[in-house]
């Protein structure tokens, strides 16, 4: 498999797609990713004067002083008005068309659920804001994420009311959102689901992730050789994907749906989304083919297409100099 049409063909036949997604699928919903030029790490480093912005997600740092995390958390906490992206909806569509085996999400915004992907089909590798747990060892009370949302939105540290009542100094344990910090274990569900999904899967789709956070970054390699693998991202990332579709994931999804002829069934839902135009784009999305396996959609600079991949630089240059095979796709 090396062609766009092959990806569509595989999707048409697939019964057990495994999708792995990262922050990129929520960028069009207005939630910035971490590592892009205008991503959260950039603003966090500036605002808090951190040399390593990942510190804000280190459990040791949080236990010492949770205030920095909560000053920042409102930016990644899902607001009630935020609507899923076309890519989230595509994943839900895979489920409704009985093609989705599992969605492994590194995101903590819960938007896959809002799009309609069931809890059974989803593995939240890094937890979510849906619940929060009291950090006091004596308490460990779990609450709904919505109950701490007002404090988080205001940048305040949410405290456990139960602990507050029992404590002498009225402080109470911190209600920590159930997201996985650096230094914490991933939920058991990740390994449990992978164990069975590796056998069952017939296609791997990876969307919107830099694949820089271990151990999730190791997941694609578990599928190589068993099933065809496709990367959909704004930039190249480390890995050995059979096909690389570089561009905004919503555009790529629109092109895929057009290729599949899926635009009729639920086009209205796609038009009525956060980006509006993405729905219309289902019938007219251009891309360039760079042999042997790479497709460049709009918004991909040569940077993104070449990064970490010196072997393929010749191919990229070739394509720019010699013209483009299959230069633009419209269907
Ligand atoms: P990251 O390291 O910030 O990488 C994001 C990747 O997505 C980059 O390679 C970008 O080029 C790419 N990208 C950005 N926008 C798009 C787009 N529109 N279409 C296609 N690709 C795009 O984020 P990862 O997810 O790889 O890192 C894992 C961290 C980020 C997890 O622990 C998450 O919890 C955390 N995170 C989550 C959210 C969220 O829940 N929405 C937001 C920010 C960070």
Short mmCIF file of C-alpha atoms and ligand atoms in Angstrom, two decimals:
data_model
loop_
_atom_site.label_atom_id
_atom_site.label_comp_id
_atom_site.label_asym_id
_atom_site.label_seq_id
_atom_site.Cartn_x
_atom_site.Cartn_y
_atom_site.Cartn_z
CA UNK A 1 0.00 0.00 0.00
CA UNK A 2 1.42 3.37 -0.95
CA UNK A 3 -1.41 5.32 -2.52
CA UNK A 4 -4.23 7.50 -1.34
CA UNK A 5 -6.70 5.29 -3.18
CA UNK A 6 -5.24 2.28 -1.34
CA UNK A 7 -6.05 3.94 1.99
CA UNK A 8 -9.63 4.52 0.91
CA UNK A 9 -9.86 0.96 -0.39
CA UNK A 10 -8.60 -0.44 2.90
CA UNK A 11 -10.99 1.76 4.85
CA UNK A 12 -13.89 0.58 2.70
CA UNK A 13 -13.08 -3.04 3.54
CA UNK A 14 -11.84 -2.57 7.11
CA UNK A 15 -13.78 -4.00 10.01
CA UNK A 16 -11.31 -3.35 12.80
CA UNK A 17 -9.63 0.01 12.44
CA UNK A 18 -7.36 1.06 15.30
CA UNK A 19 -6.97 4.83 15.49
CA UNK A 20 -4.40 6.63 17.59
CA UNK A 21 -4.94 10.36 18.02
CA UNK A 22 -3.17 13.30 19.62
CA UNK A 23 -3.71 17.00 20.24
CA UNK A 24 -3.74 17.81 16.48
CA UNK A 25 -7.30 16.50 16.08
CA UNK A 26 -8.59 19.15 18.50
CA UNK A 27 -6.64 22.13 17.15
CA UNK A 28 -9.47 23.17 14.81
CA UNK A 29 -11.77 23.21 17.87
CA UNK A 30 -9.65 26.01 19.31
CA UNK A 31 -7.60 23.88 21.73
CA UNK A 32 -3.91 24.40 20.93
CA UNK A 33 -1.55 21.41 20.81
CA UNK A 34 1.68 21.32 22.84
CA UNK A 35 4.62 21.24 20.51
CA UNK A 36 3.64 23.28 17.44
CA UNK A 37 5.17 26.74 17.06
CA UNK A 38 2.08 28.39 18.63
CA UNK A 39 1.39 25.45 20.91
CA UNK A 40 0.82 25.51 24.65
CA UNK A 41 4.42 24.66 25.55
CA UNK A 42 5.55 27.86 23.91
CA UNK A 43 3.11 30.02 25.87
CA UNK A 44 3.66 28.09 29.12
CA UNK A 45 7.43 28.49 28.91
CA UNK A 46 7.03 32.23 28.38
CA UNK A 47 4.36 32.79 31.01
CA UNK A 48 5.91 30.76 33.82
CA UNK A 49 9.57 31.19 32.88
CA UNK A 50 10.11 27.44 32.67
CA UNK A 51 13.13 26.10 30.83
CA UNK A 52 11.25 22.81 30.38
CA UNK A 53 7.51 23.46 29.92
CA UNK A 54 6.76 19.75 30.47
CA UNK A 55 7.38 20.46 34.16
CA UNK A 56 3.85 21.74 34.40
CA UNK A 57 2.69 18.16 33.83
CA UNK A 58 5.21 16.49 36.18
CA UNK A 59 3.56 14.82 39.14
CA UNK A 60 6.40 15.82 41.53
CA UNK A 61 5.99 19.44 40.54
CA UNK A 62 2.20 19.21 40.93
CA UNK A 63 2.50 17.68 44.40
CA UNK A 64 4.88 20.45 45.48
CA UNK A 65 2.76 23.25 44.06
CA UNK A 66 -0.46 22.59 42.12
CA UNK A 67 -1.18 26.29 41.56
CA UNK A 68 0.91 26.57 38.39
CA UNK A 69 -0.97 23.70 36.76
CA UNK A 70 -4.35 25.19 37.67
CA UNK A 71 -3.36 28.64 36.43
CA UNK A 72 -2.85 27.02 33.06
CA UNK A 73 -5.44 24.21 33.05
CA UNK A 74 -8.34 26.29 31.75
CA UNK A 75 -6.64 26.35 28.35
CA UNK A 76 -6.93 22.60 27.89
CA UNK A 77 -10.06 21.91 29.90
CA UNK A 78 -12.96 21.28 27.50
CA UNK A 79 -15.46 24.15 27.66
CA UNK A 80 -19.12 23.14 27.26
CA UNK A 81 -19.48 25.13 24.02
CA UNK A 82 -16.54 23.43 22.25
CA UNK A 83 -17.70 21.13 19.50
CA UNK A 84 -15.87 18.13 18.08
CA UNK A 85 -13.83 18.55 14.90
CA UNK A 86 -14.58 16.85 11.57
CA UNK A 87 -11.83 14.38 12.47
CA UNK A 88 -13.57 13.46 15.76
CA UNK A 89 -16.76 13.04 13.76
CA UNK A 90 -15.00 10.87 11.22
CA UNK A 91 -13.90 8.59 14.04
CA UNK A 92 -17.48 8.42 15.28
CA UNK A 93 -18.56 7.70 11.72
CA UNK A 94 -16.10 4.78 11.55
CA UNK A 95 -17.80 3.46 14.65
CA UNK A 96 -21.32 3.89 13.24
CA UNK A 97 -20.21 2.17 10.03
CA UNK A 98 -18.94 -0.71 12.20
CA UNK A 99 -15.34 -0.21 11.18
CA UNK A 100 -13.79 1.07 14.40
CA UNK A 101 -12.19 -1.47 16.71
CA UNK A 102 -10.63 1.06 19.08
CA UNK A 103 -9.70 4.69 19.42
CA UNK A 104 -6.59 5.29 21.51
CA UNK A 105 -6.59 8.95 22.44
CA UNK A 106 -3.80 10.87 24.13
CA UNK A 107 -6.16 13.81 24.50
CA UNK A 108 -7.73 14.88 27.74
CA UNK A 109 -10.45 17.08 26.30
CA UNK A 110 -13.12 14.37 26.02
CA UNK A 111 -14.12 15.53 22.53
CA UNK A 112 -14.13 12.03 21.08
CA UNK A 113 -16.92 11.22 23.53
CA UNK A 114 -18.78 14.39 22.59
CA UNK A 115 -18.54 13.30 18.94
CA UNK A 116 -20.23 10.03 19.84
CA UNK A 117 -17.41 7.49 20.09
CA UNK A 118 -18.50 5.07 22.79
CA UNK A 119 -16.54 4.52 26.01
CA UNK A 120 -16.18 0.88 25.09
CA UNK A 121 -14.42 1.81 21.83
CA UNK A 122 -12.22 4.46 23.46
CA UNK A 123 -9.03 4.17 25.45
CA UNK A 124 -8.09 7.44 27.14
CA UNK A 125 -4.36 6.79 27.40
CA UNK A 126 -3.69 9.96 29.39
CA UNK A 127 -6.97 10.08 31.31
CA UNK A 128 -9.34 13.02 31.08
CA UNK A 129 -10.99 15.95 32.84
CA UNK A 130 -14.19 13.93 33.13
CA UNK A 131 -13.41 13.04 36.75
CA UNK A 132 -11.07 14.29 39.48
CA UNK A 133 -9.69 12.59 42.59
CA UNK A 134 -8.71 14.00 45.98
CA UNK A 135 -4.95 13.75 46.42
CA UNK A 136 -5.21 13.24 50.19
CA UNK A 137 -4.18 9.62 50.86
CA UNK A 138 -6.77 9.35 53.60
CA UNK A 139 -9.57 10.52 51.32
CA UNK A 140 -9.12 9.70 47.61
CA UNK A 141 -12.70 10.82 46.96
CA UNK A 142 -13.60 10.89 43.28
CA UNK A 143 -15.83 13.64 41.88
CA UNK A 144 -17.23 14.55 38.49
CA UNK A 145 -15.05 16.91 36.46
CA UNK A 146 -17.99 19.26 36.07
CA UNK A 147 -17.99 19.86 39.84
CA UNK A 148 -14.51 21.45 39.73
CA UNK A 149 -14.97 23.13 36.34
CA UNK A 150 -15.79 26.62 37.73
CA UNK A 151 -12.61 26.69 39.85
CA UNK A 152 -10.47 25.32 37.02
CA UNK A 153 -11.93 27.88 34.62
CA UNK A 154 -11.03 30.62 37.13
CA UNK A 155 -7.46 29.33 37.52
CA UNK A 156 -8.03 28.31 41.16
CA UNK A 157 -6.90 25.15 42.97
CA UNK A 158 -10.04 23.05 43.63
CA UNK A 159 -10.13 21.63 47.18
CA UNK A 160 -11.99 18.60 48.51
CA UNK A 161 -14.94 19.71 50.65
CA UNK A 162 -14.94 16.44 52.57
CA UNK A 163 -11.29 16.88 53.58
CA UNK A 164 -11.82 20.52 54.37
CA UNK A 165 -14.46 19.59 56.93
CA UNK A 166 -12.13 17.08 58.59
CA UNK A 167 -8.92 19.08 58.53
CA UNK A 168 -7.71 21.37 61.31
CA UNK A 169 -6.38 24.09 59.05
CA UNK A 170 -9.36 24.02 56.67
CA UNK A 171 -7.10 23.37 53.67
CA UNK A 172 -8.37 20.01 52.35
CA UNK A 173 -6.83 17.80 49.68
CA UNK A 174 -6.43 19.02 46.13
CA UNK A 175 -8.93 17.65 43.60
CA UNK A 176 -6.62 16.60 40.81
CA UNK A 177 -8.21 15.99 37.40
CA UNK A 178 -7.76 12.33 36.45
CA UNK A 179 -5.24 13.04 33.73
CA UNK A 180 -1.95 11.17 33.60
CA UNK A 181 1.00 13.35 34.55
CA UNK A 182 4.63 12.61 33.68
CA UNK A 183 5.77 10.21 36.38
CA UNK A 184 2.37 8.48 36.66
CA UNK A 185 1.33 5.10 35.31
CA UNK A 186 -0.98 4.80 32.32
CA UNK A 187 -4.39 3.25 32.99
CA UNK A 188 -4.33 -0.58 32.86
CA UNK A 189 -6.92 -0.39 30.11
CA UNK A 190 -4.22 0.69 27.63
CA UNK A 191 -2.24 -2.56 27.92
CA UNK A 192 -5.38 -4.68 28.32
CA UNK A 193 -6.95 -3.40 25.10
CA UNK A 194 -3.70 -3.48 23.13
CA UNK A 195 -3.25 -7.13 23.97
CA UNK A 196 -6.40 -8.11 22.07
CA UNK A 197 -6.50 -5.27 19.52
CA UNK A 198 -3.10 -6.08 17.99
CA UNK A 199 -4.47 -9.46 16.92
CA UNK A 200 -7.81 -8.19 15.66
CA UNK A 201 -6.83 -4.94 13.92
CA UNK A 202 -6.84 -4.67 10.13
CA UNK A 203 -5.73 -1.04 9.71
CA UNK A 204 -3.87 1.52 11.83
CA UNK A 205 -4.65 5.24 11.45
CA UNK A 206 -2.55 7.76 13.38
CA UNK A 207 -3.85 11.34 13.55
CA UNK A 208 -2.41 14.62 14.87
CA UNK A 209 0.39 13.53 17.16
CA UNK A 210 4.10 14.26 17.37
CA UNK A 211 4.58 10.76 18.86
CA UNK A 212 7.01 12.20 21.38
CA UNK A 213 5.35 11.03 24.55
CA UNK A 214 6.26 7.50 25.67
CA UNK A 215 4.90 4.90 26.09
CA UNK A 216 2.09 5.85 23.68
CA UNK A 217 4.72 6.73 21.07
CA UNK A 218 5.59 3.03 20.96
CA UNK A 219 2.06 1.91 20.02
CA UNK A 220 2.35 2.26 16.20
CA UNK A 221 5.41 -0.02 16.11
CA UNK A 222 3.33 -2.75 17.78
CA UNK A 223 1.13 -2.83 14.66
CA UNK A 224 3.79 -2.57 11.93
CA UNK A 225 3.98 -5.77 9.93
CA UNK A 226 0.56 -6.96 11.14
CA UNK A 227 -1.52 -4.27 9.48
CA UNK A 228 -1.12 -1.37 7.03
CA UNK A 229 -0.42 1.91 8.80
CA UNK A 230 -1.29 5.48 7.83
CA UNK A 231 -0.07 8.75 9.33
CA UNK A 232 -2.28 11.84 9.10
CA UNK A 233 -0.42 14.82 10.52
CA UNK A 234 0.76 18.34 9.72
CA UNK A 235 4.36 17.20 9.88
CA UNK A 236 6.40 14.05 9.60
CA UNK A 237 7.00 12.14 12.80
CA UNK A 238 9.30 9.25 13.62
CA UNK A 239 7.87 5.96 12.43
CA UNK A 240 7.53 3.64 9.47
CA UNK A 241 4.10 4.30 8.08
CA UNK A 242 2.98 2.76 4.81
CA UNK A 243 1.36 6.03 3.75
CA UNK A 244 1.89 9.56 5.08
CA UNK A 245 -0.92 12.07 4.51
CA UNK A 246 0.53 15.41 5.57
CA UNK A 247 -1.84 18.28 6.18
CA UNK A 248 -4.63 19.39 8.49
CA UNK A 249 -6.37 16.23 9.58
CA UNK A 250 -9.81 17.74 8.87
CA UNK A 251 -8.77 18.33 5.24
CA UNK A 252 -7.37 14.82 4.90
CA UNK A 253 -10.53 13.35 6.40
CA UNK A 254 -12.61 15.40 3.96
CA UNK A 255 -10.56 14.05 1.04
CA UNK A 256 -10.82 10.51 2.32
CA UNK A 257 -14.58 10.76 2.73
CA UNK A 258 -14.88 12.13 -0.78
CA UNK A 259 -12.74 9.28 -2.14
CA UNK A 260 -14.91 6.82 -0.25
CA UNK A 261 -18.10 8.45 -1.48
CA UNK A 262 -19.21 8.92 2.10
CA UNK A 263 -20.07 12.59 1.68
CA UNK A 264 -23.74 11.98 0.94
CA UNK A 265 -24.63 10.10 4.09
CA UNK A 266 -23.74 12.66 6.73
CA UNK A 267 -22.47 15.69 4.85
CA UNK A 268 -24.88 17.92 6.75
CA UNK A 269 -23.25 17.02 10.07
CA UNK A 270 -19.82 17.76 8.65
CA UNK A 271 -20.84 21.13 7.26
CA UNK A 272 -22.38 22.02 10.59
CA UNK A 273 -19.15 21.89 12.54
CA UNK A 274 -16.53 24.06 14.17
CA UNK A 275 -14.76 24.85 10.91
CA UNK A 276 -17.81 25.14 8.73
CA UNK A 277 -15.81 25.12 5.53
CA UNK A 278 -14.48 21.65 6.18
CA UNK A 279 -17.81 20.14 5.25
CA UNK A 280 -17.84 21.89 1.93
CA UNK A 281 -14.27 20.76 1.40
CA UNK A 282 -15.37 17.14 1.24
CA UNK A 283 -15.87 17.58 -2.47
CA UNK A 284 -12.78 19.59 -3.34
CA UNK A 285 -9.57 18.93 -1.46
CA UNK A 286 -6.29 19.26 -3.30
CA UNK A 287 -3.11 17.36 -2.55
CA UNK A 288 0.27 16.63 -4.08
CA UNK A 289 1.74 13.17 -4.34
CA UNK A 290 5.39 12.78 -3.46
CA UNK A 291 6.61 9.31 -4.39
CA UNK A 292 6.79 6.75 -3.02
CA UNK A 293 4.17 7.14 -0.27
CA UNK A 294 3.64 10.74 0.77
CA UNK A 295 0.73 13.09 0.06
CA UNK A 296 0.93 16.79 0.85
CA UNK A 297 -2.28 18.68 1.55
CA UNK A 298 -2.66 22.42 2.08
CA UNK A 299 -0.89 24.05 5.06
CA UNK A 300 2.12 21.76 4.92
CA UNK A 301 5.37 23.60 4.50
CA UNK A 302 8.42 21.84 3.11
CA UNK A 303 9.66 21.86 6.75
CA UNK A 304 6.90 19.53 7.81
CA UNK A 305 7.37 17.23 4.88
CA UNK A 306 11.11 16.84 5.36
CA UNK A 307 11.69 16.84 9.06
CA UNK A 308 13.60 13.86 10.48
CA UNK A 309 13.57 12.16 7.16
CA UNK A 310 16.76 12.88 5.28
CA UNK A 311 16.31 9.84 3.04
CA UNK A 312 13.16 11.30 1.62
CA UNK A 313 14.46 14.79 1.06
CA UNK A 314 15.41 13.82 -2.46
CA UNK A 315 11.88 12.77 -3.12
CA UNK A 316 10.47 16.03 -1.84
CA UNK A 317 12.88 18.01 -3.98
CA UNK A 318 12.11 15.83 -6.95
CA UNK A 319 8.45 16.56 -6.63
CA UNK A 320 8.93 20.32 -6.42
CA UNK A 321 11.35 20.44 -9.34
CA UNK A 322 9.81 17.90 -11.64
CA UNK A 323 6.18 18.64 -11.14
CA UNK A 324 3.68 16.61 -9.36
CA UNK A 325 2.14 13.28 -10.06
CA UNK A 326 -1.56 13.29 -9.40
CA UNK A 327 -1.20 16.98 -8.66
CA UNK A 328 -4.61 17.73 -7.42
CA UNK A 329 -7.46 15.59 -6.41
CA UNK A 330 -11.00 16.69 -6.73
CA UNK A 331 -13.92 14.42 -6.64
P1 LIG B 1 1.89 17.48 20.41
O1 LIG B 1 3.21 16.96 20.84
O2 LIG B 1 1.59 18.89 20.67
O3 LIG B 1 1.83 17.20 18.82
C1 LIG B 1 0.73 17.59 18.05
C2 LIG B 1 0.98 17.13 16.62
O4 LIG B 1 -0.20 17.39 15.87
C3 LIG B 1 2.14 17.85 15.93
O5 LIG B 1 2.91 16.90 15.24
C4 LIG B 1 1.43 18.81 14.98
O6 LIG B 1 2.16 19.03 13.79
C5 LIG B 1 0.17 18.06 14.67
N1 LIG B 1 -0.96 18.92 14.33
C6 LIG B 1 -1.32 20.11 14.87
N2 LIG B 1 -2.45 20.56 14.31
C7 LIG B 1 -2.83 19.63 13.40
C8 LIG B 1 -3.91 19.53 12.50
N3 LIG B 1 -4.86 20.46 12.42
N4 LIG B 1 -3.96 18.44 11.70
C9 LIG B 1 -3.01 17.49 11.74
N5 LIG B 1 -1.96 17.54 12.58
C10 LIG B 1 -1.87 18.59 13.39
O7 LIG B 1 0.69 16.60 20.98
P2 LIG B 1 0.62 15.03 21.19
O8 LIG B 1 -0.81 14.70 21.27
O9 LIG B 1 1.47 14.29 20.26
O10 LIG B 1 1.30 14.89 22.62
C11 LIG B 1 0.72 14.16 23.59
C12 LIG B 1 0.25 15.03 24.77
C13 LIG B 1 -0.40 16.31 24.36
C14 LIG B 1 -0.82 14.29 25.49
O11 LIG B 1 -0.38 13.97 26.77
C15 LIG B 1 -2.03 15.19 25.56
O12 LIG B 1 -2.69 15.08 26.79
C16 LIG B 1 -1.50 16.55 25.37
N6 LIG B 1 -2.44 17.57 24.88
C17 LIG B 1 -3.76 17.32 24.75
C18 LIG B 1 -4.61 18.30 24.30
C19 LIG B 1 -6.08 17.99 24.15
O13 LIG B 1 -6.60 17.18 24.91
N7 LIG B 1 -6.74 18.60 23.17
C20 LIG B 1 -4.11 19.56 23.96
C21 LIG B 1 -2.75 19.82 24.12
C22 LIG B 1 -1.92 18.80 24.58
#
